[in-house]
Amino acid sequence: MMNRTMRMARRALGTWRCAATMLGLAVLVAWVSAVWGASPGDVPEKVHDSVIAGTWYPGDESVLRRDVESYLAAIPDRAPGGRLVALIVPHAGYRYSGQVAAHAYKLLQKEKFSTVVVIAPSHHALFPGVSIYDQGGMRTPLGVMPLDRDLVTALERRDERIRYRPEAYSREHSLEIQLPFLQVVQPGIGLVPLVMGDQDWASCERLANTISECIRGKSVLVVASTDLSHFHPYERAKSLDQVVLDHVGALDAKGLHQSIAASRCEACGAGPMVTAMLVARKLGATTGQVLNYANSGDVTGDRSRVVGYMAAALQAGPAARQATAGADIQANAAKPEVSPAVNAAAPTRVGTHLGVTAAEKKRLHQIARQSIEARLCGDNPPKLGNLTATLKEPRGAFVTLKKHGELRGCIGHIVGTKPLAETVAEMAEAAAFLDRRFSPVTAAEFPELEIEISALTPLERISDVGVIQVGTHGIVLRQGGHSGLLLPQVATEYGWDRTTFLEQTCRKAGLPRDAWKDSNSEIYIFSAEVF
């Protein structure tokens, strides 16, 4: 009797335990579904929590959103330069590079994407290939950015070197720093987070091929995360960074990689940047548009050891050919010092038309003249108020001064991060007082000065000199540490043919006349509206 009673008790206890276990599992599944939005058959995601909130950017949601929105609000609306394919953005703390990054992310307020592929460099972990975070979304104070699971899986299946490596995300800032901007300008966008362990040319090509094959025809934006030179004096940093800006403006991925390998420039995210440029080319991009450049010295005032920052857009379509490029770096001596012998058969119109109206041209001439006059009188530069949208666009420009038809000074920025009006003001003053070939302009000769302004289009690297059109294109030629530039109107004024134009550009660079034939020479073309 006692044994029978014990057996019945054990059965009852077992039934109770089974029921309790089932009840616990049901509660657990319900909790998972509520928290993760998953069905009972799904596996919970492992959301990555930010490791930089509260340091690299504010940890408070309202403060972070306010800061990002204020950076964006400070950037004027910009007309599309073509179909946007990729962005290149800096990754320093928001205090240092947030305003520069906003120039790129501002474009996303008018163009929507379903997914963004963020490519970042690894600063701390060493690993082969590329790490992809496939565990779940990534959290910032603004919420969780969800993964584009389909694209993550497609990349992993196509390339075995793209794998999740947890060490890549334990301390890395270069990827996470991009997320709050994306959350503000593209809420709900899907994320594919990549961190490059290898940044050699072969790795960049391999990753670019994989990405382009997986996203072709889809609404996907590529974002490359990089800073430029590190811890050089201010002017040295600008010189190094100019090399990067020129390559990006010409969408010249190979040239950029070679320049970095030869230590002609620096970028901690060189691999992501080169990869994004390669992807952009494969997806139809025709030009790079450098939107803004600055360095930490512009923010802190300490110019002894600075870090460079750039925002750029890589674009496709006919409109991109006339998109504004930008870099606040100076080039001078664009014109020969001898007087031109004008060929009567030369075209009367030089360059291209950028849409600058007659009234805007008049205003720019006034700004140029007032800037020179202010320097002569010891006054502050004139204030540039009530500017049209065209005059606010960042654009490279040259200002040429003549006196009685003779060259008196010529200096400009090849590409420009500053508004056209501001660039003209600065270059007019520089042409009058900083062109080393001439003594500074005096007050006595000021009334006799003739001013010519050239508003520039972006640089485009070429491999076939046959595309150069005399009267339309200017030329930049580089080889090693040598560089020479001649404006479009120079060839017309001298009556040169294409070959002579190339030879004279070589001479301007301090190279032999036939250096343009050398495979080591880099040749770029651009055009200008001259007035």
Coordinates of C-alpha atoms in Angstrom, one line a residue:
M1 CA 0.0 0.0 0.0
M2 CA 2.8 2.4 0.9
N3 CA 4.6 1.6 -2.4
R4 CA 1.5 2.3 -4.4
T5 CA 1.0 5.6 -2.7
M6 CA 4.6 6.7 -3.3
R7 CA 4.3 5.8 -7.0
M8 CA 1.2 7.9 -7.3
A9 CA 2.9 10.8 -5.6
R10 CA 5.9 10.6 -7.9
R11 CA 3.6 10.7 -11.0
A12 CA 1.8 13.7 -9.7
L13 CA 5.0 15.5 -9.0
G14 CA 6.4 14.7 -12.5
T15 CA 3.2 16.0 -14.1
W16 CA 3.4 19.2 -12.0
R17 CA 7.1 19.7 -13.0
C18 CA 6.3 19.2 -16.7
A19 CA 3.5 21.7 -16.5
A20 CA 5.7 24.2 -14.7
T21 CA 8.4 23.7 -17.3
M22 CA 6.0 24.2 -20.2
L23 CA 4.5 27.3 -18.5
G24 CA 8.1 28.7 -18.0
L25 CA 8.9 28.2 -21.7
A26 CA 5.7 29.8 -22.7
V27 CA 6.4 32.8 -20.6
L28 CA 10.0 33.0 -22.0
V29 CA 8.8 32.8 -25.6
A30 CA 6.2 35.5 -24.9
W31 CA 8.9 37.7 -23.4
V32 CA 11.2 37.2 -26.3
S33 CA 8.5 38.0 -28.8
A34 CA 7.6 41.2 -26.9
V35 CA 11.1 42.4 -26.6
W36 CA 12.5 41.5 -30.0
G37 CA 9.4 41.5 -32.1
A38 CA 10.2 37.9 -33.1
S39 CA 7.9 35.0 -33.8
P40 CA 8.3 32.0 -31.5
G41 CA 10.5 30.3 -34.0
D42 CA 13.0 33.1 -34.4
V43 CA 16.4 33.4 -32.6
P44 CA 16.8 36.7 -30.6
E45 CA 19.2 39.2 -32.0
K46 CA 22.3 40.4 -30.1
V47 CA 22.1 44.2 -30.4
H48 CA 25.5 45.9 -30.2
D49 CA 25.5 48.7 -27.6
S50 CA 27.5 51.8 -28.5
V51 CA 31.0 51.9 -27.0
I52 CA 31.5 55.6 -27.8
A53 CA 28.2 57.2 -26.5
G54 CA 29.0 59.9 -24.0
T55 CA 32.6 60.4 -25.2
W56 CA 32.8 60.7 -29.0
Y57 CA 29.3 62.1 -29.1
P58 CA 26.7 62.9 -26.4
G59 CA 25.2 60.0 -24.5
D60 CA 21.9 61.7 -24.0
E61 CA 19.3 61.2 -26.7
S62 CA 17.9 64.7 -26.8
V63 CA 21.3 66.4 -26.7
L64 CA 22.7 64.1 -29.4
R65 CA 19.7 64.7 -31.7
R66 CA 19.9 68.4 -31.1
D67 CA 23.6 68.5 -32.0
V68 CA 23.2 66.5 -35.2
E69 CA 20.3 68.6 -36.3
S70 CA 22.3 71.8 -35.6
Y71 CA 25.2 70.6 -37.7
L72 CA 22.8 69.9 -40.5
A73 CA 21.0 73.2 -40.2
A74 CA 24.2 75.1 -40.6
I75 CA 24.7 73.7 -44.1
P76 CA 22.9 75.5 -47.0
D77 CA 20.8 73.4 -49.3
R78 CA 22.8 72.1 -52.2
A79 CA 21.5 71.3 -55.7
P80 CA 22.0 67.6 -56.6
G81 CA 25.2 67.1 -58.6
G82 CA 23.9 63.8 -60.0
R83 CA 22.7 60.4 -58.7
L84 CA 24.3 59.8 -55.3
V85 CA 26.2 56.5 -55.1
A86 CA 28.5 56.9 -52.1
L87 CA 29.7 59.3 -49.4
I88 CA 33.1 59.7 -47.8
V89 CA 32.9 61.2 -44.3
P90 CA 35.3 61.8 -41.3
H91 CA 35.1 59.9 -38.0
A92 CA 36.6 62.1 -35.3
G93 CA 34.5 63.1 -32.3
Y94 CA 31.6 65.3 -33.3
R95 CA 33.2 68.3 -31.7
Y96 CA 36.0 68.1 -34.2
S97 CA 34.5 66.7 -37.4
G98 CA 30.8 66.7 -36.9
Q99 CA 30.3 69.9 -38.9
V100 CA 32.4 68.6 -41.8
A101 CA 30.4 65.3 -41.9
A102 CA 27.2 67.3 -42.0
H103 CA 28.1 68.5 -45.5
A104 CA 27.8 65.0 -46.7
Y105 CA 24.8 63.9 -44.7
K106 CA 22.9 67.0 -45.7
L107 CA 22.5 65.4 -49.1
L108 CA 20.5 62.6 -47.6
Q109 CA 17.7 64.9 -46.5
K110 CA 16.5 65.0 -50.1
E111 CA 17.5 61.5 -51.4
K112 CA 16.2 58.4 -49.6
F113 CA 17.8 54.9 -49.5
S114 CA 16.6 51.6 -48.1
T115 CA 20.0 50.4 -46.9
V116 CA 23.4 51.9 -46.1
V117 CA 26.7 49.9 -46.3
V118 CA 29.1 51.6 -43.9
I119 CA 32.8 50.7 -44.5
A120 CA 35.2 51.6 -41.7
P121 CA 38.8 50.8 -40.8
S122 CA 40.0 48.9 -37.8
H123 CA 42.0 51.0 -35.4
H124 CA 42.5 48.5 -32.7
A125 CA 42.0 44.9 -33.7
L126 CA 44.1 42.9 -36.2
F127 CA 42.3 40.4 -38.3
P128 CA 42.3 39.2 -42.0
G129 CA 39.6 40.1 -44.5
V130 CA 36.5 42.1 -43.5
S131 CA 34.4 41.8 -40.3
I132 CA 30.6 42.2 -40.7
Y133 CA 28.4 42.6 -37.7
D134 CA 25.6 40.0 -38.3
Q135 CA 24.4 39.5 -34.8
G136 CA 21.7 42.1 -34.7
G137 CA 21.1 45.8 -34.9
M138 CA 23.4 48.5 -33.5
R139 CA 22.2 50.8 -30.7
T140 CA 22.9 54.5 -30.2
P141 CA 21.2 56.9 -27.9
L142 CA 18.8 57.5 -30.8
G143 CA 17.6 53.9 -30.8
V144 CA 18.6 50.7 -32.6
M145 CA 19.5 50.7 -36.3
P146 CA 18.3 47.4 -37.8
L147 CA 20.4 45.2 -40.0
D148 CA 19.5 44.5 -43.6
R149 CA 19.6 40.8 -43.0
D150 CA 19.2 39.9 -46.7
L151 CA 22.2 41.9 -47.8
V152 CA 24.3 40.8 -44.8
T153 CA 23.7 37.2 -45.8
A154 CA 24.4 37.9 -49.5
L155 CA 27.8 39.4 -48.7
E156 CA 28.8 36.5 -46.4
R157 CA 27.7 33.9 -49.0
R158 CA 29.6 35.6 -51.8
D159 CA 32.9 36.1 -50.0
E160 CA 34.2 33.8 -47.3
R161 CA 36.6 36.5 -46.0
I162 CA 33.6 38.6 -44.9
R163 CA 32.8 37.2 -41.4
Y164 CA 31.8 38.4 -38.0
R165 CA 34.7 39.0 -35.7
P166 CA 33.7 40.3 -32.3
E167 CA 37.1 42.0 -31.6
A168 CA 36.4 44.4 -34.5
Y169 CA 33.6 46.1 -32.6
S170 CA 34.8 46.1 -28.9
R171 CA 36.5 49.5 -29.1
E172 CA 36.0 50.7 -32.7
H173 CA 34.7 54.3 -33.1
S174 CA 35.0 54.7 -36.9
L175 CA 31.8 52.8 -37.7
E176 CA 29.6 53.8 -34.8
I177 CA 30.4 57.5 -35.3
Q178 CA 28.4 57.5 -38.5
L179 CA 25.2 56.0 -37.1
P180 CA 23.5 59.0 -35.4
F181 CA 23.7 61.1 -38.5
L182 CA 22.2 58.3 -40.5
Q183 CA 19.4 57.8 -37.9
V184 CA 18.5 61.5 -38.2
V185 CA 18.6 61.9 -41.9
Q186 CA 17.3 58.4 -42.9
P187 CA 15.2 57.1 -40.1
G188 CA 14.6 53.3 -40.4
I189 CA 17.3 52.7 -42.9
G190 CA 18.8 49.2 -43.0
L191 CA 22.4 48.8 -42.0
V192 CA 25.3 46.7 -43.2
P193 CA 28.3 47.4 -40.9
L194 CA 31.7 46.5 -42.3
V195 CA 35.1 46.9 -40.7
M196 CA 38.2 46.3 -42.9
G197 CA 41.1 44.4 -41.4
D198 CA 43.1 44.3 -44.6
Q199 CA 43.4 47.5 -46.6
D200 CA 45.8 46.5 -49.4
W201 CA 44.7 47.1 -53.1
A202 CA 43.7 43.5 -53.7
S203 CA 41.5 43.5 -50.6
C204 CA 39.8 46.8 -51.7
E205 CA 39.2 45.4 -55.2
R206 CA 37.8 42.1 -53.8
L207 CA 35.4 43.9 -51.4
A208 CA 34.4 46.4 -54.0
N209 CA 33.5 43.6 -56.5
T210 CA 31.5 41.8 -53.8
I211 CA 29.6 44.9 -52.7
S212 CA 28.8 46.1 -56.2
E213 CA 27.6 42.7 -57.3
C214 CA 25.2 42.5 -54.3
I215 CA 23.8 46.0 -54.4
R216 CA 23.6 46.7 -58.2
G217 CA 20.1 48.0 -59.0
K218 CA 19.1 48.3 -55.4
S219 CA 18.4 51.4 -53.2
V220 CA 21.7 51.1 -51.3
L221 CA 24.1 53.9 -50.3
V222 CA 27.8 53.2 -49.5
V223 CA 29.5 55.3 -46.8
A224 CA 33.3 55.2 -46.3
S225 CA 34.6 56.4 -43.0
T226 CA 38.1 58.0 -42.9
D227 CA 40.1 60.9 -41.5
L228 CA 43.1 62.2 -43.4
S229 CA 46.6 63.2 -42.3
H230 CA 47.4 63.0 -38.6
F231 CA 49.4 65.2 -36.3
H232 CA 51.3 67.4 -38.8
P233 CA 51.6 71.2 -38.6
Y234 CA 48.7 73.0 -40.2
E235 CA 50.1 73.9 -43.6
R236 CA 51.9 70.5 -44.0
A237 CA 48.6 68.8 -43.3
K238 CA 46.8 70.9 -45.9
S239 CA 49.4 70.0 -48.5
L240 CA 49.2 66.3 -47.7
D241 CA 45.4 66.3 -47.7
Q242 CA 45.2 68.2 -51.0
V243 CA 46.6 65.0 -52.7
V244 CA 43.6 63.0 -51.3
L245 CA 41.1 65.7 -52.3
D246 CA 42.4 65.8 -55.9
H247 CA 42.2 62.0 -56.3
V248 CA 38.7 61.9 -54.8
G249 CA 37.6 64.8 -57.0
A250 CA 38.9 62.9 -60.0
L251 CA 37.4 59.6 -58.7
D252 CA 40.8 58.1 -59.1
A253 CA 40.9 55.2 -56.7
K254 CA 44.1 53.7 -58.1
G255 CA 46.0 56.9 -58.0
L256 CA 44.9 57.5 -54.4
H257 CA 46.1 54.1 -53.3
Q258 CA 49.4 54.7 -55.0
S259 CA 49.8 58.1 -53.4
I260 CA 49.1 56.7 -50.0
A261 CA 51.5 53.8 -50.5
A262 CA 54.2 56.3 -51.6
S263 CA 53.5 58.4 -48.5
R264 CA 52.4 61.4 -50.6
C265 CA 49.3 61.6 -48.4
E266 CA 47.7 59.9 -45.5
A267 CA 44.3 58.5 -44.5
C268 CA 43.5 56.0 -41.7
G269 CA 40.5 54.8 -43.7
A270 CA 42.3 54.6 -47.0
G271 CA 40.9 51.1 -47.6
P272 CA 37.3 52.1 -47.0
M273 CA 37.7 55.2 -49.2
V274 CA 39.4 53.4 -52.1
T275 CA 36.8 50.6 -51.9
A276 CA 33.9 53.1 -52.0
M277 CA 35.5 54.8 -55.0
L278 CA 35.8 51.5 -56.8
V279 CA 32.2 50.5 -56.0
A280 CA 31.0 54.0 -57.2
R281 CA 32.8 53.5 -60.5
K282 CA 31.3 50.1 -61.0
L283 CA 27.8 51.5 -60.3
G284 CA 28.2 54.3 -62.8
A285 CA 29.6 57.2 -60.8
T286 CA 31.5 59.7 -63.0
T287 CA 32.9 62.2 -60.6
G288 CA 33.8 62.9 -57.0
Q289 CA 32.5 66.1 -55.4
V290 CA 34.5 67.2 -52.4
L291 CA 31.9 69.0 -50.3
N292 CA 34.1 70.3 -47.4
Y293 CA 37.5 70.2 -46.0
A294 CA 38.9 71.3 -42.6
N295 CA 41.2 70.1 -39.9
S296 CA 41.2 70.1 -36.1
G297 CA 43.3 73.3 -36.1
D298 CA 40.3 75.1 -37.6
V299 CA 38.2 74.0 -34.6
T300 CA 40.6 74.2 -31.7
G301 CA 43.0 77.0 -32.9
D302 CA 46.0 74.7 -32.2
R303 CA 47.7 74.4 -35.5
S304 CA 50.8 72.6 -34.3
R305 CA 49.5 69.0 -34.7
V306 CA 46.3 68.7 -36.6
V307 CA 44.0 65.9 -38.1
G308 CA 42.4 66.4 -41.5
Y309 CA 38.7 65.9 -42.3
M310 CA 36.9 65.7 -45.6
A311 CA 33.3 65.2 -46.7
A312 CA 32.7 64.0 -50.3
A313 CA 30.0 62.7 -52.6
L314 CA 30.5 60.2 -55.4
Q315 CA 27.9 60.7 -58.1
A316 CA 26.6 59.4 -61.4
G317 CA 24.8 61.0 -64.3
P318 CA 25.4 64.0 -66.6
A319 CA 24.8 66.5 -63.9
A320 CA 27.7 65.2 -61.9
R321 CA 30.2 66.5 -64.5
Q322 CA 29.5 70.0 -63.4
A323 CA 29.1 69.4 -59.7
T324 CA 31.1 71.6 -57.4
A325 CA 34.3 70.1 -56.0
G326 CA 36.1 71.4 -53.1
A327 CA 39.3 71.8 -51.2
D328 CA 40.6 74.9 -49.6
I329 CA 44.1 74.5 -51.0
Q330 CA 45.9 77.1 -53.1
A331 CA 47.6 76.8 -56.5
N332 CA 49.3 79.7 -58.3
A333 CA 51.1 80.6 -61.5
A334 CA 48.3 79.2 -63.6
K335 CA 49.3 81.5 -66.5
P336 CA 52.7 82.0 -68.2
E337 CA 54.4 85.3 -67.6
V338 CA 54.9 86.2 -71.2
S339 CA 52.3 88.2 -73.2
P340 CA 49.9 86.2 -75.3
A341 CA 50.1 86.2 -79.0
V342 CA 46.4 85.7 -79.8
N343 CA 45.6 83.4 -82.7
A344 CA 42.9 85.0 -84.8
A345 CA 41.5 81.6 -85.6
A346 CA 41.2 80.6 -81.9
P347 CA 37.7 80.2 -80.5
T348 CA 36.1 83.4 -79.0
R349 CA 34.4 81.5 -76.2
V350 CA 36.5 79.7 -73.7
G351 CA 35.5 77.1 -71.1
T352 CA 32.0 76.1 -70.3
H353 CA 28.7 77.5 -68.9
L354 CA 28.0 76.9 -65.2
G355 CA 24.9 78.9 -65.0
V356 CA 26.4 82.1 -63.4
T357 CA 24.1 85.0 -64.4
A358 CA 25.3 88.4 -65.6
A359 CA 24.3 89.9 -62.3
E360 CA 26.2 87.3 -60.4
K361 CA 29.3 87.8 -62.5
K362 CA 29.1 91.6 -61.8
R363 CA 28.8 90.9 -58.1
L364 CA 31.8 88.6 -58.1
H365 CA 33.9 91.3 -59.9
Q366 CA 32.8 93.8 -57.2
I367 CA 33.7 91.4 -54.5
A368 CA 37.2 90.8 -56.0
R369 CA 37.9 94.5 -56.4
Q370 CA 36.6 95.4 -52.9
S371 CA 38.8 92.7 -51.4
I372 CA 41.9 94.1 -53.0
E373 CA 40.9 97.7 -52.0
A374 CA 40.3 96.7 -48.4
R375 CA 43.8 95.2 -48.1
L376 CA 45.3 98.3 -49.6
C377 CA 43.4 100.5 -47.1
G378 CA 44.2 98.3 -44.1
D379 CA 40.5 97.5 -43.7
N380 CA 38.8 94.2 -42.8
P381 CA 37.6 92.1 -45.8
P382 CA 34.2 93.1 -47.1
K383 CA 31.2 91.2 -45.6
L384 CA 29.5 88.9 -48.1
G385 CA 25.8 89.2 -47.4
N386 CA 22.7 88.6 -49.6
L387 CA 24.4 86.0 -51.8
T388 CA 22.4 84.0 -54.4
A389 CA 22.4 80.2 -54.2
T390 CA 25.0 80.0 -57.0
L391 CA 27.4 82.3 -55.2
K392 CA 27.0 80.2 -52.0
E393 CA 27.9 77.0 -53.8
P394 CA 31.4 75.7 -52.9
R395 CA 33.5 76.0 -56.0
G396 CA 37.1 76.2 -57.0
A397 CA 38.1 79.5 -58.7
F398 CA 41.1 81.5 -60.0
V399 CA 41.5 85.2 -60.1
T400 CA 43.7 86.7 -62.8
L401 CA 44.9 90.3 -62.6
K402 CA 46.2 92.2 -65.7
K403 CA 47.6 95.7 -66.1
H404 CA 47.5 97.1 -69.6
G405 CA 47.0 93.6 -70.9
E406 CA 50.1 92.2 -69.1
L407 CA 49.8 89.6 -66.4
R408 CA 50.0 91.1 -62.9
G409 CA 49.1 88.1 -60.7
C410 CA 47.1 84.8 -60.8
I411 CA 46.3 82.6 -57.9
G412 CA 43.4 80.2 -57.2
H413 CA 42.1 77.1 -55.5
I414 CA 41.9 74.1 -57.8
V415 CA 38.9 72.9 -56.0
G416 CA 37.0 74.6 -53.2
T417 CA 35.2 73.9 -50.0
K418 CA 34.1 77.5 -49.5
P419 CA 31.3 79.4 -51.3
L420 CA 32.2 80.7 -54.7
A421 CA 31.9 84.3 -53.5
E422 CA 34.3 83.7 -50.6
T423 CA 36.8 81.9 -52.8
V424 CA 36.8 84.8 -55.2
A425 CA 37.4 87.3 -52.4
E426 CA 40.3 85.3 -51.0
M427 CA 41.9 84.6 -54.4
A428 CA 41.6 88.2 -55.5
E429 CA 43.6 89.3 -52.5
A430 CA 46.1 86.5 -52.9
A431 CA 46.6 87.3 -56.6
A432 CA 47.3 91.0 -55.7
F433 CA 49.6 90.4 -52.8
L434 CA 50.9 86.8 -52.6
D435 CA 51.9 85.9 -56.2
R436 CA 55.7 85.5 -55.7
R437 CA 56.4 86.3 -59.3
F438 CA 55.3 89.9 -58.8
S439 CA 55.7 92.7 -56.2
P440 CA 52.5 93.4 -54.3
V441 CA 49.9 95.6 -56.0
T442 CA 50.1 99.3 -55.0
A443 CA 47.3 101.8 -54.4
A444 CA 48.6 103.8 -57.4
E445 CA 48.1 101.0 -59.9
F446 CA 44.9 99.6 -58.4
P447 CA 42.6 101.6 -60.7
E448 CA 44.4 100.2 -63.7
L449 CA 43.9 96.5 -62.8
E450 CA 41.7 94.3 -65.0
I451 CA 40.2 91.4 -63.2
E452 CA 39.3 88.0 -64.8
I453 CA 37.5 85.3 -62.8
S454 CA 37.5 81.6 -63.7
A455 CA 34.9 79.4 -61.8
L456 CA 36.1 75.8 -62.1
T457 CA 34.5 72.4 -62.6
P458 CA 35.9 69.3 -60.8
L459 CA 39.1 67.6 -61.9
E460 CA 38.8 64.5 -64.0
R461 CA 41.7 62.1 -64.4
I462 CA 42.2 60.9 -68.0
S463 CA 44.1 58.2 -69.7
D464 CA 43.6 59.4 -73.3
V465 CA 44.9 62.9 -74.1
G466 CA 42.7 62.8 -77.2
V467 CA 39.7 63.9 -75.0
I468 CA 41.4 67.3 -74.3
Q469 CA 39.6 70.0 -76.1
V470 CA 41.5 73.3 -76.6
G471 CA 39.4 76.2 -75.5
T472 CA 37.2 74.0 -73.2
H473 CA 39.6 72.2 -70.9
G474 CA 42.3 73.2 -68.5
I475 CA 45.1 70.7 -67.6
V476 CA 46.7 69.6 -64.4
L477 CA 49.7 67.4 -64.8
R478 CA 51.5 65.6 -61.9
Q479 CA 54.6 63.4 -61.7
G480 CA 56.3 62.6 -58.5
G481 CA 56.6 65.8 -56.5
H482 CA 56.0 68.0 -59.6
S483 CA 52.7 69.6 -60.5
G484 CA 51.6 72.1 -63.2
L485 CA 48.3 73.7 -64.0
L486 CA 47.2 75.8 -67.0
L487 CA 43.7 77.3 -67.3
P488 CA 41.5 76.7 -70.4
Q489 CA 41.9 80.3 -71.6
V490 CA 45.7 80.0 -71.7
A491 CA 45.8 77.7 -74.7
T492 CA 43.3 79.9 -76.6
E493 CA 45.2 83.1 -75.8
Y494 CA 48.4 81.7 -77.1
G495 CA 46.9 79.8 -80.1
W496 CA 48.3 76.5 -78.9
D497 CA 47.2 73.1 -80.3
R498 CA 46.6 70.1 -77.9
T499 CA 50.2 68.9 -78.0
T500 CA 51.7 72.3 -77.3
F501 CA 49.2 72.8 -74.5
L502 CA 50.4 69.5 -72.9
E503 CA 54.1 70.5 -73.4
Q504 CA 53.6 73.9 -71.8
T505 CA 51.8 72.3 -68.8
C506 CA 54.8 70.0 -68.4
R507 CA 57.1 73.0 -68.4
K508 CA 54.9 74.7 -65.8
A509 CA 55.4 71.6 -63.6
G510 CA 59.2 71.8 -64.1
L511 CA 59.3 68.7 -66.2
P512 CA 60.6 67.9 -69.7
R513 CA 58.2 68.9 -72.5
D514 CA 57.3 65.3 -73.3
A515 CA 56.7 64.2 -69.7
W516 CA 53.0 63.9 -70.5
K517 CA 53.9 60.8 -72.5
D518 CA 55.4 59.1 -69.4
S519 CA 53.2 56.4 -67.8
N520 CA 54.1 57.8 -64.4
S521 CA 52.4 61.2 -65.2
E522 CA 48.9 61.8 -64.0
I523 CA 46.9 64.0 -66.3
Y524 CA 43.6 65.7 -65.2
I525 CA 41.3 68.0 -67.1
F526 CA 38.7 70.5 -65.9
S527 CA 36.8 73.4 -67.4
A528 CA 35.8 76.8 -66.2
E529 CA 33.4 79.6 -66.8
V530 CA 35.6 82.6 -67.5
F531 CA 34.4 86.2 -67.1

